Tab-separated table of C-alpha atoms and ligand atoms in Angstrom:
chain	number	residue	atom	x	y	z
P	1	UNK	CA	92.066	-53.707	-63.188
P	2	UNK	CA	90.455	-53.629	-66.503
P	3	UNK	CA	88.142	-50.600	-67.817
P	4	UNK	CA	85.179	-52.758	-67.383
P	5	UNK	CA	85.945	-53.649	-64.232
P	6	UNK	CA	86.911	-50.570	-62.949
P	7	UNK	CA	83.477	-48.925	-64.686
P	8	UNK	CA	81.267	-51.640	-62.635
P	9	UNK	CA	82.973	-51.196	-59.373
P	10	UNK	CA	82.432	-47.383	-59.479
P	11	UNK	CA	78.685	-48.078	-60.686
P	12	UNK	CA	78.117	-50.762	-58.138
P	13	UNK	CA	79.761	-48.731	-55.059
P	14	UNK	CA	77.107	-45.523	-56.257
P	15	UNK	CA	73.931	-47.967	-56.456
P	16	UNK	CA	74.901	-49.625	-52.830
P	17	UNK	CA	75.661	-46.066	-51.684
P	18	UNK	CA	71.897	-45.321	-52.821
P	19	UNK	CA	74.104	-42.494	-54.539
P	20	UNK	CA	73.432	-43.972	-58.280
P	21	UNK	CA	72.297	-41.088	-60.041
P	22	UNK	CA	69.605	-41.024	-63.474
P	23	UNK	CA	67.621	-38.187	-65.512
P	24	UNK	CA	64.383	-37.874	-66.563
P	25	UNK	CA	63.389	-36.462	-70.111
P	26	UNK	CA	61.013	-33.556	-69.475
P	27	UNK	CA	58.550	-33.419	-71.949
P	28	UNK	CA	58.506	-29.562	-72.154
P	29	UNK	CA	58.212	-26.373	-69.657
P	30	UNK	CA	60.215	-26.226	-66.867
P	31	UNK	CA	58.545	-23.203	-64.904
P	32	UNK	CA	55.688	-23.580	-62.526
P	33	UNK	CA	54.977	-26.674	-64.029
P	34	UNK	CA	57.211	-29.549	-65.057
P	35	UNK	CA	55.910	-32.659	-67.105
P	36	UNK	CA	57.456	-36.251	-66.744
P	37	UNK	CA	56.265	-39.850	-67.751
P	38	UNK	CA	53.118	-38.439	-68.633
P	39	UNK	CA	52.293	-36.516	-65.580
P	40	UNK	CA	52.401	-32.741	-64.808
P	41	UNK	CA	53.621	-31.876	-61.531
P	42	UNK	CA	54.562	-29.050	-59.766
P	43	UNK	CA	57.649	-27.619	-59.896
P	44	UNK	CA	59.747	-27.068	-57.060
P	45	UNK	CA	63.512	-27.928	-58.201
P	46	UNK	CA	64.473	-25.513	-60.785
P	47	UNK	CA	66.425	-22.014	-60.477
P	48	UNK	CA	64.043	-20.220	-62.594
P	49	UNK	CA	63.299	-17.912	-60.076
P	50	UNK	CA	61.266	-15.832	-62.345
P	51	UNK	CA	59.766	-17.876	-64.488
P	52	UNK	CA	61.560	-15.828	-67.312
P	53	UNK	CA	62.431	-19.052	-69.290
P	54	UNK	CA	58.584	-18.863	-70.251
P	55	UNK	CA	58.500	-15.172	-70.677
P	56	UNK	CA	56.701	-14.226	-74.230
P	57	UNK	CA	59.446	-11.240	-74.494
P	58	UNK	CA	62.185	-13.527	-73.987
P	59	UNK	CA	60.995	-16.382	-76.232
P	60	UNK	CA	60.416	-13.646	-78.755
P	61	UNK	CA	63.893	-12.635	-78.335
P	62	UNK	CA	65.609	-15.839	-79.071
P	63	UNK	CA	63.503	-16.182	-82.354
P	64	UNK	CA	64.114	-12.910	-83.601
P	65	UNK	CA	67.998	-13.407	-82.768
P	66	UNK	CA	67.665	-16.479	-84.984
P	67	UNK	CA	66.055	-15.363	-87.659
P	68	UNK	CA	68.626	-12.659	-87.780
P	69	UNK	CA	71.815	-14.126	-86.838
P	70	UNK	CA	70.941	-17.887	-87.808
P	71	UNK	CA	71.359	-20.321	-84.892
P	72	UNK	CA	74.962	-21.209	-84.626
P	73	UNK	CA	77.773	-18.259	-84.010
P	74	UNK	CA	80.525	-19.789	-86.375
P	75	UNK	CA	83.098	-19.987	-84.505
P	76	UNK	CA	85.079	-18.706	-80.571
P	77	UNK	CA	84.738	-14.871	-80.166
P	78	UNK	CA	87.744	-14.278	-81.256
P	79	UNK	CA	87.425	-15.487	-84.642
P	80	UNK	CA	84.049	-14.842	-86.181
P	81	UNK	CA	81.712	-15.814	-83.008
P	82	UNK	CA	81.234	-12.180	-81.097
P	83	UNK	CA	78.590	-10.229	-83.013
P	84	UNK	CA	76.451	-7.013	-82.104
P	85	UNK	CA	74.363	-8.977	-79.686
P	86	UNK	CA	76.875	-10.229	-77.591
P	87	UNK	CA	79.066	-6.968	-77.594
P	88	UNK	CA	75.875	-4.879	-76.755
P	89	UNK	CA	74.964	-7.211	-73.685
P	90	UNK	CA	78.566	-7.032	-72.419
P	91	UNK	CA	78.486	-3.589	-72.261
P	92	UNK	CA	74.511	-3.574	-71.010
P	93	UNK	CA	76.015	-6.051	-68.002
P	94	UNK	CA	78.823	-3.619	-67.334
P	95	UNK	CA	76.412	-0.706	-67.134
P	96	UNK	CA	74.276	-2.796	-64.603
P	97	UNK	CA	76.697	-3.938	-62.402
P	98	UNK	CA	79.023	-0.733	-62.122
P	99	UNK	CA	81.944	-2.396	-64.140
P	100	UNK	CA	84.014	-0.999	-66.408
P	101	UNK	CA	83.749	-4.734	-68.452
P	102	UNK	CA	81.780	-7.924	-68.901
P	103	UNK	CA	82.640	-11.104	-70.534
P	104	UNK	CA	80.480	-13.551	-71.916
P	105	UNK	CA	81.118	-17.178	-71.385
P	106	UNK	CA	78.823	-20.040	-72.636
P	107	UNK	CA	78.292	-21.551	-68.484
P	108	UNK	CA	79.151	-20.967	-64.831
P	109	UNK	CA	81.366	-23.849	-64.916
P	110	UNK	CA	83.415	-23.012	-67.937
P	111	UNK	CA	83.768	-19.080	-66.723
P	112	UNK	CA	85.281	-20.176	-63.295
P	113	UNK	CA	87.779	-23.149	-64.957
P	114	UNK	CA	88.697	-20.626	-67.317
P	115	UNK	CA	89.227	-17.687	-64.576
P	116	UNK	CA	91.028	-19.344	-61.671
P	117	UNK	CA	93.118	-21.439	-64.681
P	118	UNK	CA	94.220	-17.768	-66.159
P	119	UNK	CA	94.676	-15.791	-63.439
P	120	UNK	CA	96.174	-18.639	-60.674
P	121	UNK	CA	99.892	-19.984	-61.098
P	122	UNK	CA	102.467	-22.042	-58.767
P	123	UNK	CA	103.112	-20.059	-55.634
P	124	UNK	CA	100.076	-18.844	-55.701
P	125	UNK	CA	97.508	-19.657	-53.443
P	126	UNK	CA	93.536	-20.461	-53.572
P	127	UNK	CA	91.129	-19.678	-50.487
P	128	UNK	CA	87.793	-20.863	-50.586
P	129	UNK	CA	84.622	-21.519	-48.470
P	130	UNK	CA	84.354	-24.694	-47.887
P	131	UNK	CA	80.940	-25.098	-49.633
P	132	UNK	CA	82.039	-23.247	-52.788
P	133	UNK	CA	80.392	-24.961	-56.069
P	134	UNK	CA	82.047	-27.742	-57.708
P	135	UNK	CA	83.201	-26.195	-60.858
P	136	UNK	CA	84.826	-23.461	-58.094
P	137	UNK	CA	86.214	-25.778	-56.125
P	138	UNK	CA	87.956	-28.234	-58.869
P	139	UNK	CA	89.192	-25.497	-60.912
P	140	UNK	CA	91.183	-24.784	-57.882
P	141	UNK	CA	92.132	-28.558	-57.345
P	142	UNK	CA	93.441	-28.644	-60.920
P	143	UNK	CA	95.224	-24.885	-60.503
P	144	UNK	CA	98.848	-25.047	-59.493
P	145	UNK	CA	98.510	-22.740	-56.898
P	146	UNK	CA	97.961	-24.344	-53.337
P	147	UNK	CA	94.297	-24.805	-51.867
P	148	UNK	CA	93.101	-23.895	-48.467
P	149	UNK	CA	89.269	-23.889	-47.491
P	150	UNK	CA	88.034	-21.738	-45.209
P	151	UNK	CA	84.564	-22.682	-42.456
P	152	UNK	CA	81.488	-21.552	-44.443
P	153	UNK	CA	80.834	-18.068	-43.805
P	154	UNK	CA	83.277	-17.874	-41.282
P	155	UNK	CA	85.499	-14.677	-41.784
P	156	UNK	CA	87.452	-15.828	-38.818
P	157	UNK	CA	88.437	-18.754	-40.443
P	158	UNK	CA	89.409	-16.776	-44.087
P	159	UNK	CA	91.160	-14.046	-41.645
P	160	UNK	CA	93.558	-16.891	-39.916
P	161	UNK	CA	94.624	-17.913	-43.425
P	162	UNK	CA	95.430	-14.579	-44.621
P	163	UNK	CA	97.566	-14.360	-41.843
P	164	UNK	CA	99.604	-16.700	-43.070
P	165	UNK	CA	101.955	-15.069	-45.602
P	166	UNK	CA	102.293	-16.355	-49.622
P	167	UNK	CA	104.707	-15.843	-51.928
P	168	UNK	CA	102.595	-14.940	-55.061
P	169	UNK	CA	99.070	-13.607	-55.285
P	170	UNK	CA	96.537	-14.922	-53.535
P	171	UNK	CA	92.709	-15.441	-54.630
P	172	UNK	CA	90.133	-15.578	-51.875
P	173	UNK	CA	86.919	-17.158	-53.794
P	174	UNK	CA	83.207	-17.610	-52.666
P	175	UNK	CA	79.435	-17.827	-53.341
P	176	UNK	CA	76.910	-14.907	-52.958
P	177	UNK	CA	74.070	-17.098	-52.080
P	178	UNK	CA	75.007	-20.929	-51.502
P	179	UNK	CA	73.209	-23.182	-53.979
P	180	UNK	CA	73.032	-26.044	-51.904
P	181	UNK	CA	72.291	-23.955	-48.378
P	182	UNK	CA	70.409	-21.245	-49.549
P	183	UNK	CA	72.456	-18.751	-47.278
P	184	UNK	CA	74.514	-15.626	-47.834
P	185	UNK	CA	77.950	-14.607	-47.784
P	186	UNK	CA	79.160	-12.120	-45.612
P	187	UNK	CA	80.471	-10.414	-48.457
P	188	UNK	CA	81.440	-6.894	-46.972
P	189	UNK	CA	83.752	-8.374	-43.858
P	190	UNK	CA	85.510	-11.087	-46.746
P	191	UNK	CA	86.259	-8.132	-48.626
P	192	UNK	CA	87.091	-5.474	-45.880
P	193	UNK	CA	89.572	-8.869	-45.047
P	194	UNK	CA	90.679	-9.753	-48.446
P	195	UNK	CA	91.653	-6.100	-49.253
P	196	UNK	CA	93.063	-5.345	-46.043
P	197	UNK	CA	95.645	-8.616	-46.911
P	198	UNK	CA	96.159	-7.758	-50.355
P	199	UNK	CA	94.151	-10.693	-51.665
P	200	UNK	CA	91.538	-10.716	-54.777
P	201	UNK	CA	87.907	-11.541	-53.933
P	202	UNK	CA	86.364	-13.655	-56.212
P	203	UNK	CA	82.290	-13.766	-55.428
P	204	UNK	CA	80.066	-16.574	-58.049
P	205	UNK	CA	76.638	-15.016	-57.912
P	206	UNK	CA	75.170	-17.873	-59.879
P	207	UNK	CA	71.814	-17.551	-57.174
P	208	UNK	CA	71.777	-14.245	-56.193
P	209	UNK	CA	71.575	-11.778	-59.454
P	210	UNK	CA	68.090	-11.406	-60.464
P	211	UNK	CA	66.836	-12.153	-57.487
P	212	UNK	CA	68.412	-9.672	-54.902
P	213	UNK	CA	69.493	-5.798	-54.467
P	214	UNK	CA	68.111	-2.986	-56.604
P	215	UNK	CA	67.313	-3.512	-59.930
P	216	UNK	CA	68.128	-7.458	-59.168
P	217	UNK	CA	71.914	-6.381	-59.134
P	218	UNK	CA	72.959	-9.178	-56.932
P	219	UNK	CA	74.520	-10.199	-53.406
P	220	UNK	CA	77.129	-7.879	-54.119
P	221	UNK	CA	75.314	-5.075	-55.139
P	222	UNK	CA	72.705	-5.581	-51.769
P	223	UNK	CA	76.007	-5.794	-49.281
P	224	UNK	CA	77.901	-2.613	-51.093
P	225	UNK	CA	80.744	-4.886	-52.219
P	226	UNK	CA	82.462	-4.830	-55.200
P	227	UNK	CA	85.037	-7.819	-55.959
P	228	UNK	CA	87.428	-7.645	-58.089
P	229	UNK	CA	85.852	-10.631	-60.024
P	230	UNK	CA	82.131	-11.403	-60.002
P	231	UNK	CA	80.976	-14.577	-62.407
P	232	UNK	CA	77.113	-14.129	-62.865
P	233	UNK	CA	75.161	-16.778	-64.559
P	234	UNK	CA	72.022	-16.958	-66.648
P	235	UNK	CA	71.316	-20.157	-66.071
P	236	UNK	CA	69.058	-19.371	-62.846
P	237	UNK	CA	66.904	-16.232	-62.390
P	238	UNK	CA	67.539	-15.144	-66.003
P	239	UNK	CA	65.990	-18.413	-67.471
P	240	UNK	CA	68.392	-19.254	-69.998
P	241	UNK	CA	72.228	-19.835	-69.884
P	242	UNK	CA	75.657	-18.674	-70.077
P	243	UNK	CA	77.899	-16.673	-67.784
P	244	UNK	CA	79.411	-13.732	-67.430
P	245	UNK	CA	82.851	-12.349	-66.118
P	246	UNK	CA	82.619	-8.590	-64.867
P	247	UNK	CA	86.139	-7.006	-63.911
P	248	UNK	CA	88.473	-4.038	-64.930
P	249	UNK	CA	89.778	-3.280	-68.186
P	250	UNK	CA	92.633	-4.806	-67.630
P	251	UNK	CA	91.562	-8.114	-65.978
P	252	UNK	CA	89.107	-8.235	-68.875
P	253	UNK	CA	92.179	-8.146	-71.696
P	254	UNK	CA	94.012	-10.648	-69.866
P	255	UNK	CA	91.054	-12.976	-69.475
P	256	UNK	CA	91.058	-12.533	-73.439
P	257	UNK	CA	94.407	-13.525	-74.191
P	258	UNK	CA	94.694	-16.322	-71.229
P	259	UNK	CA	91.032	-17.687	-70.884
P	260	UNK	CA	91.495	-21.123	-72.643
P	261	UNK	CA	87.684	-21.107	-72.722
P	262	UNK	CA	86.908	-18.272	-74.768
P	263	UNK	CA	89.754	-19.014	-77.065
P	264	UNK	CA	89.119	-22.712	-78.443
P	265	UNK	CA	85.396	-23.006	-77.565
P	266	UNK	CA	82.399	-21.780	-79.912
P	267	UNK	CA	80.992	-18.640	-79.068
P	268	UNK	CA	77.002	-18.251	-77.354
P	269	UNK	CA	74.280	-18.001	-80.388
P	270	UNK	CA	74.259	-14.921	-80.727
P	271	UNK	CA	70.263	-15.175	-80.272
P	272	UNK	CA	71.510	-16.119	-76.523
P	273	UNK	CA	73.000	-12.814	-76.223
P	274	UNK	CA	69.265	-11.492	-77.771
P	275	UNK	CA	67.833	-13.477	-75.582
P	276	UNK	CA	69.825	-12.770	-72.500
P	277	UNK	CA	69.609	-8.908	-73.886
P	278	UNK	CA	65.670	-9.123	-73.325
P	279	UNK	CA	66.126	-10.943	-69.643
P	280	UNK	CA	68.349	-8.616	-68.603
P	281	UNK	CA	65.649	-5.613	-69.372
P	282	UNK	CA	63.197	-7.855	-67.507
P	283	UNK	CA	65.019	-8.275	-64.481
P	284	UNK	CA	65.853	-4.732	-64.218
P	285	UNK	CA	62.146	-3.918	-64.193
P	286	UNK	CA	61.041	-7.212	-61.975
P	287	UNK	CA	60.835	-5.684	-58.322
P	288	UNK	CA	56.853	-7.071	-59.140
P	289	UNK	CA	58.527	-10.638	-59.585
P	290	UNK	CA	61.375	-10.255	-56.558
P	291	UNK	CA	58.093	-9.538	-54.020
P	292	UNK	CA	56.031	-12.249	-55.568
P	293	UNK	CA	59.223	-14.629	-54.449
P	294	UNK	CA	59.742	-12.521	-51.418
P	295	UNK	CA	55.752	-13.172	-50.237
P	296	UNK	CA	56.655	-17.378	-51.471
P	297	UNK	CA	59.510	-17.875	-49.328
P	298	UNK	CA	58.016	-15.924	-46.593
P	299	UNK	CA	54.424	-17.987	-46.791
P	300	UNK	CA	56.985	-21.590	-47.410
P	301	UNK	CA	58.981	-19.965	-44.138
P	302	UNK	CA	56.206	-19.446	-41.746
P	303	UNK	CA	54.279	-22.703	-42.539
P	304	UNK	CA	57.766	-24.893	-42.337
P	305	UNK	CA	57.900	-23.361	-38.836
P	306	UNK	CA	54.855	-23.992	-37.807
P	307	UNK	CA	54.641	-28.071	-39.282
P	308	UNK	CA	57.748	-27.786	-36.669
P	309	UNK	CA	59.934	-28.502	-40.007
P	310	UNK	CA	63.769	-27.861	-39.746
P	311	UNK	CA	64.847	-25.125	-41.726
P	312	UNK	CA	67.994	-23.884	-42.733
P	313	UNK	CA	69.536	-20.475	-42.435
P	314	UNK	CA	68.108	-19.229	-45.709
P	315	UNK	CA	65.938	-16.195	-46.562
P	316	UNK	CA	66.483	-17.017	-50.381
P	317	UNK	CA	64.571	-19.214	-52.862
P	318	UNK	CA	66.673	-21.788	-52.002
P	319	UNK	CA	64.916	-23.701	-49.459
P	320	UNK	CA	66.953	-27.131	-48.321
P	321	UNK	CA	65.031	-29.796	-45.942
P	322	UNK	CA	68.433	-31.423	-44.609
P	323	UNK	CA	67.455	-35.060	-44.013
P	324	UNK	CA	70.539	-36.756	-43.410
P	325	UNK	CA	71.201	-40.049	-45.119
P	326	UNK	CA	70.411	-41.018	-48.456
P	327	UNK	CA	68.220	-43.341	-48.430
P	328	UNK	CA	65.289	-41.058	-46.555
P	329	UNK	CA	65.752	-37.892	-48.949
P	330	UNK	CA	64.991	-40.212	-51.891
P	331	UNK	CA	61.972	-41.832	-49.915
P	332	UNK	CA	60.897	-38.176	-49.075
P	333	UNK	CA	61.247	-36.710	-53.116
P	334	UNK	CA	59.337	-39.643	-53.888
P	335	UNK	CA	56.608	-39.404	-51.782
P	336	UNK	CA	56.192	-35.983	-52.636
P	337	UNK	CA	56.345	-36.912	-56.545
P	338	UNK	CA	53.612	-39.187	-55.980
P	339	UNK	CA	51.504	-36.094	-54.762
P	340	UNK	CA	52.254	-33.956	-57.451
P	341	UNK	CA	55.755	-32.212	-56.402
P	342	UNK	CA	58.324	-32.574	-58.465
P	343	UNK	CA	61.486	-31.688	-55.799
P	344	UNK	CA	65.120	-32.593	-55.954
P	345	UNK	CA	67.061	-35.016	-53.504
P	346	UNK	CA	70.771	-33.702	-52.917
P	347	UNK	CA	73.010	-36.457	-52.102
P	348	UNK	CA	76.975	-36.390	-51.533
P	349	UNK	CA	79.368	-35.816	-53.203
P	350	UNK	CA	77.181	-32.847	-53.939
P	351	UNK	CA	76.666	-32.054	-50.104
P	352	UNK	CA	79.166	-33.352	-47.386
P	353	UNK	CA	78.322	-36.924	-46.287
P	354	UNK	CA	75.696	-37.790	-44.042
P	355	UNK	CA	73.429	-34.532	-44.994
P	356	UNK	CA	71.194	-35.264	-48.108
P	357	UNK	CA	68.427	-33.031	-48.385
P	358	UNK	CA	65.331	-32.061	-50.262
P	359	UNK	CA	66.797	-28.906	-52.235
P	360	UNK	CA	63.411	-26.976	-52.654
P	361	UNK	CA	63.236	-24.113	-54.798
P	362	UNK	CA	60.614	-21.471	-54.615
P	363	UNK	CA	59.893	-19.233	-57.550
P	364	UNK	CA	57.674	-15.888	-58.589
P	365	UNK	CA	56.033	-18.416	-61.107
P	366	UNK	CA	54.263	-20.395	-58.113
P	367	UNK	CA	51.184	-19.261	-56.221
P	368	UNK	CA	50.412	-19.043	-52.480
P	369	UNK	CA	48.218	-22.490	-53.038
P	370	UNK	CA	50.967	-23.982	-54.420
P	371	UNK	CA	53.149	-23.367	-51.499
P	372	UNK	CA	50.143	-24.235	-48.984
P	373	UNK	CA	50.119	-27.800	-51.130
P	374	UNK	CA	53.538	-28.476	-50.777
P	375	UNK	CA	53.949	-27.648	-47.147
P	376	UNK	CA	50.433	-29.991	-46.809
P	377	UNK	CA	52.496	-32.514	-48.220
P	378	UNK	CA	55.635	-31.945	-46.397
P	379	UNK	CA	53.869	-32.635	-43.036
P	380	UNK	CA	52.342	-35.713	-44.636
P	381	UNK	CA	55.461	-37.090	-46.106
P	382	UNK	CA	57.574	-36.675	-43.494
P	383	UNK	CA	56.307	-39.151	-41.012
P	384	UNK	CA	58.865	-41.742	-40.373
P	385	UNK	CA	61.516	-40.133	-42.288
P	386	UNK	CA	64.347	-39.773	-39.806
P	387	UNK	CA	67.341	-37.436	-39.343
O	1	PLP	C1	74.791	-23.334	-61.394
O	1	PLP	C2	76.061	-22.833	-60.826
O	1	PLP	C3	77.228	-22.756	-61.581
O	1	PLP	C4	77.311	-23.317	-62.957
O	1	PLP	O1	76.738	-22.466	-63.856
O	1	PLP	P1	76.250	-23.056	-65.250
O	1	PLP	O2	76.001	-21.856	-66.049
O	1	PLP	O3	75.051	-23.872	-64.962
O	1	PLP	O4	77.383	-23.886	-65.771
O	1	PLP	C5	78.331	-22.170	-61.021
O	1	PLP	N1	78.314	-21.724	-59.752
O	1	PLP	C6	77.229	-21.820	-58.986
O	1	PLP	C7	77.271	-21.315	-57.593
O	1	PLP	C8	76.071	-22.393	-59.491
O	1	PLP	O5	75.001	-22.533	-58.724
């Protein structure tokens, strides 16, 4: 087969599939409101559960961080790309979450490739939930160290596998709050498990810092756990982007010698790290923000229930309509878009087959009319759209 031909059948298979994905250029804001092809809609598809990515302080932050460190950082950390900023908001991180370290990393995705590829080799072995994010789940496809999933949330399931004895180490990964579900991890029986079998726990808590536990500590922090690797991004509740790695002292000089992606890959701005500096301060003072969200997915819960809408088993801001096939979520998103809600239509491979959903997101930024509107529309929309 030649490239072309190979490029159109995997572009014609997506479009018949109704799986063909596009963007849209947003002209600007992506908080409460969102503004495409010359409309302003609501916003109920980002993970800016704050709103903090319009926050003056934080906006301030970033141009401050400019004007002093210029925009670019030069170069990886370890040549001329860690400054002040980015040292400070390591150790700030550390401080927050209990650890005795923090690493930066410039996303989600490149902080787990770069972990499981460091710390996994042959003989090793991988468990994951089943739902774990992509850039989770493919770093482990592309480790050396075997694979096995475990049933979402199922400790059962995870328990069975560390049964099974490995030869090297073993890495038991998973979500704090599911990005495509909405729901939590049992965090404290995986880890009474994974420590009981000598495995590491892993926990991505992409959704759930900012948002939950004191302080907006996280999933891990609210359950009492405390894994021996937690990856939080700032790409969601903090409003901006980036990742960090929090772990021991050790683990953390490892990660510095072995992480591929902190070695040959340009450093954060280090008006990020000002920027993420000034978030951080915000979340730790945002229990106003957290009940605003609380009261939103509380008012969203209630109204779903009584429309008679099927919910999922989430309490976060993550709120998923499962719809089933394709075809019907992108009917749905558009009818809603045509009302004024902007709202996301999840199809596979990013879910499993044959459960595309809305993937609403509720924020502190939106106000109890807002939610009234969308459920309004919801029960309008929804007519004739099968499971
Ligand atoms: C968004 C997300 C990531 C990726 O983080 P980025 O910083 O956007 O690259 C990783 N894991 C989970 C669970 C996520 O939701």
């Amino acid at each position: 087969m030649t490239w072309s031909a190979r490029i159109q059948t995997a572009l014609d298979e997506r479009r018949q599939a109704d799986a063909f994905r596009q963007r849209r250029p947003n002209a600007g804001g992506n908080g409460r409101w969102i503004a495409l092809d010359d409309r302003r809609y609501l916003n109920f598809s980002g993970n800016d559960y704050l709103g903090l990515s319009q926050r003056e302080e934080v906006i301030a932050a970033w141009q401050q961080g400019a004007a002093r460190y210029g925009v670019g950082s030069g170069g990886s950390g370890h040549v001329t790309g860690f400054t002040h900023a980015h040292h400070e908001l390591e150790q700030q991180l550390a401080d927050w979450q209990g650890y005795p370290r923090a690493l930066l990393f410039i996303s989600g995705f490149a902080a787990n490739q770069a972990v499981v590829a460091a710390m996994m080799q042959a003989d090793d072995r991988i468990l994951a939930d089943k739902l774990s994010h992509a850039s989770l789940l493919e770093a482990a496809v592309q480790s050396p160290a075997q694979l096995r999933r475990f049933a979402h949330n199922q400790p059962a399931s995870l328990a069975r596998l560390l049964e099974k004895s490995a030869v090297g180490e073993t890495l038991t990964i998973t979500e704090g709050v599911f990005s495509m579900d909405g729901d939590t991890a049992p965090l404290a029986e995986l880890h009474h498990l994974t420590r009981r079998h000598g495995s590491g726990l892993m926990v991505d808590d992409a959704h759930g810092v900012g948002v939950l536990g004191e302080q907006g500590r996280g999933s891990c922090w609210q359950q009492g756990v405390k894994p021996e690797l937690l990856v939080l991004t700032f790409g969601k509740a903090f409003g901006c982007s980036g990742a960090a790695v929090l772990c021991d002292d050790a683990t953390a000089d490892y990660l510095l010698q072995f992480a591929r992606h902190l070695i040959y890959s340009t450093a954060m701005p280090a008006a990020q790290a000002c920027t993420l500096q000034a978030a951080l301060t915000c979340i730790q003072q945002a229990d106003d923000l957290r009940d605003k969200l609380a009261a939103n997915i509380a008012r969203f819960r209630t109204g779903a229930a009584q429309l008679g809408l099927r919910l999922t088993d989430s309490s976060s801001a993550i709120q998923p309509l499962i719809v089933g096939e394709n075809r019907p979520a992108m009917v749905l998103a558009e009818r809603l878009r045509e009302r004024g809600m902007w709202v996301s239509a999840i199809r596979p491979p990013t879910v499993p087959p044959g459960s595309a959903r809305l993937r609403l997101t509720l924020t502190a930024a939106h106000q109890p009319e807002d939610i009234d509107i969308l459920l309004e529309s919801l029960n309008g929309c929804s007519h004739g759209i099968s499971e």
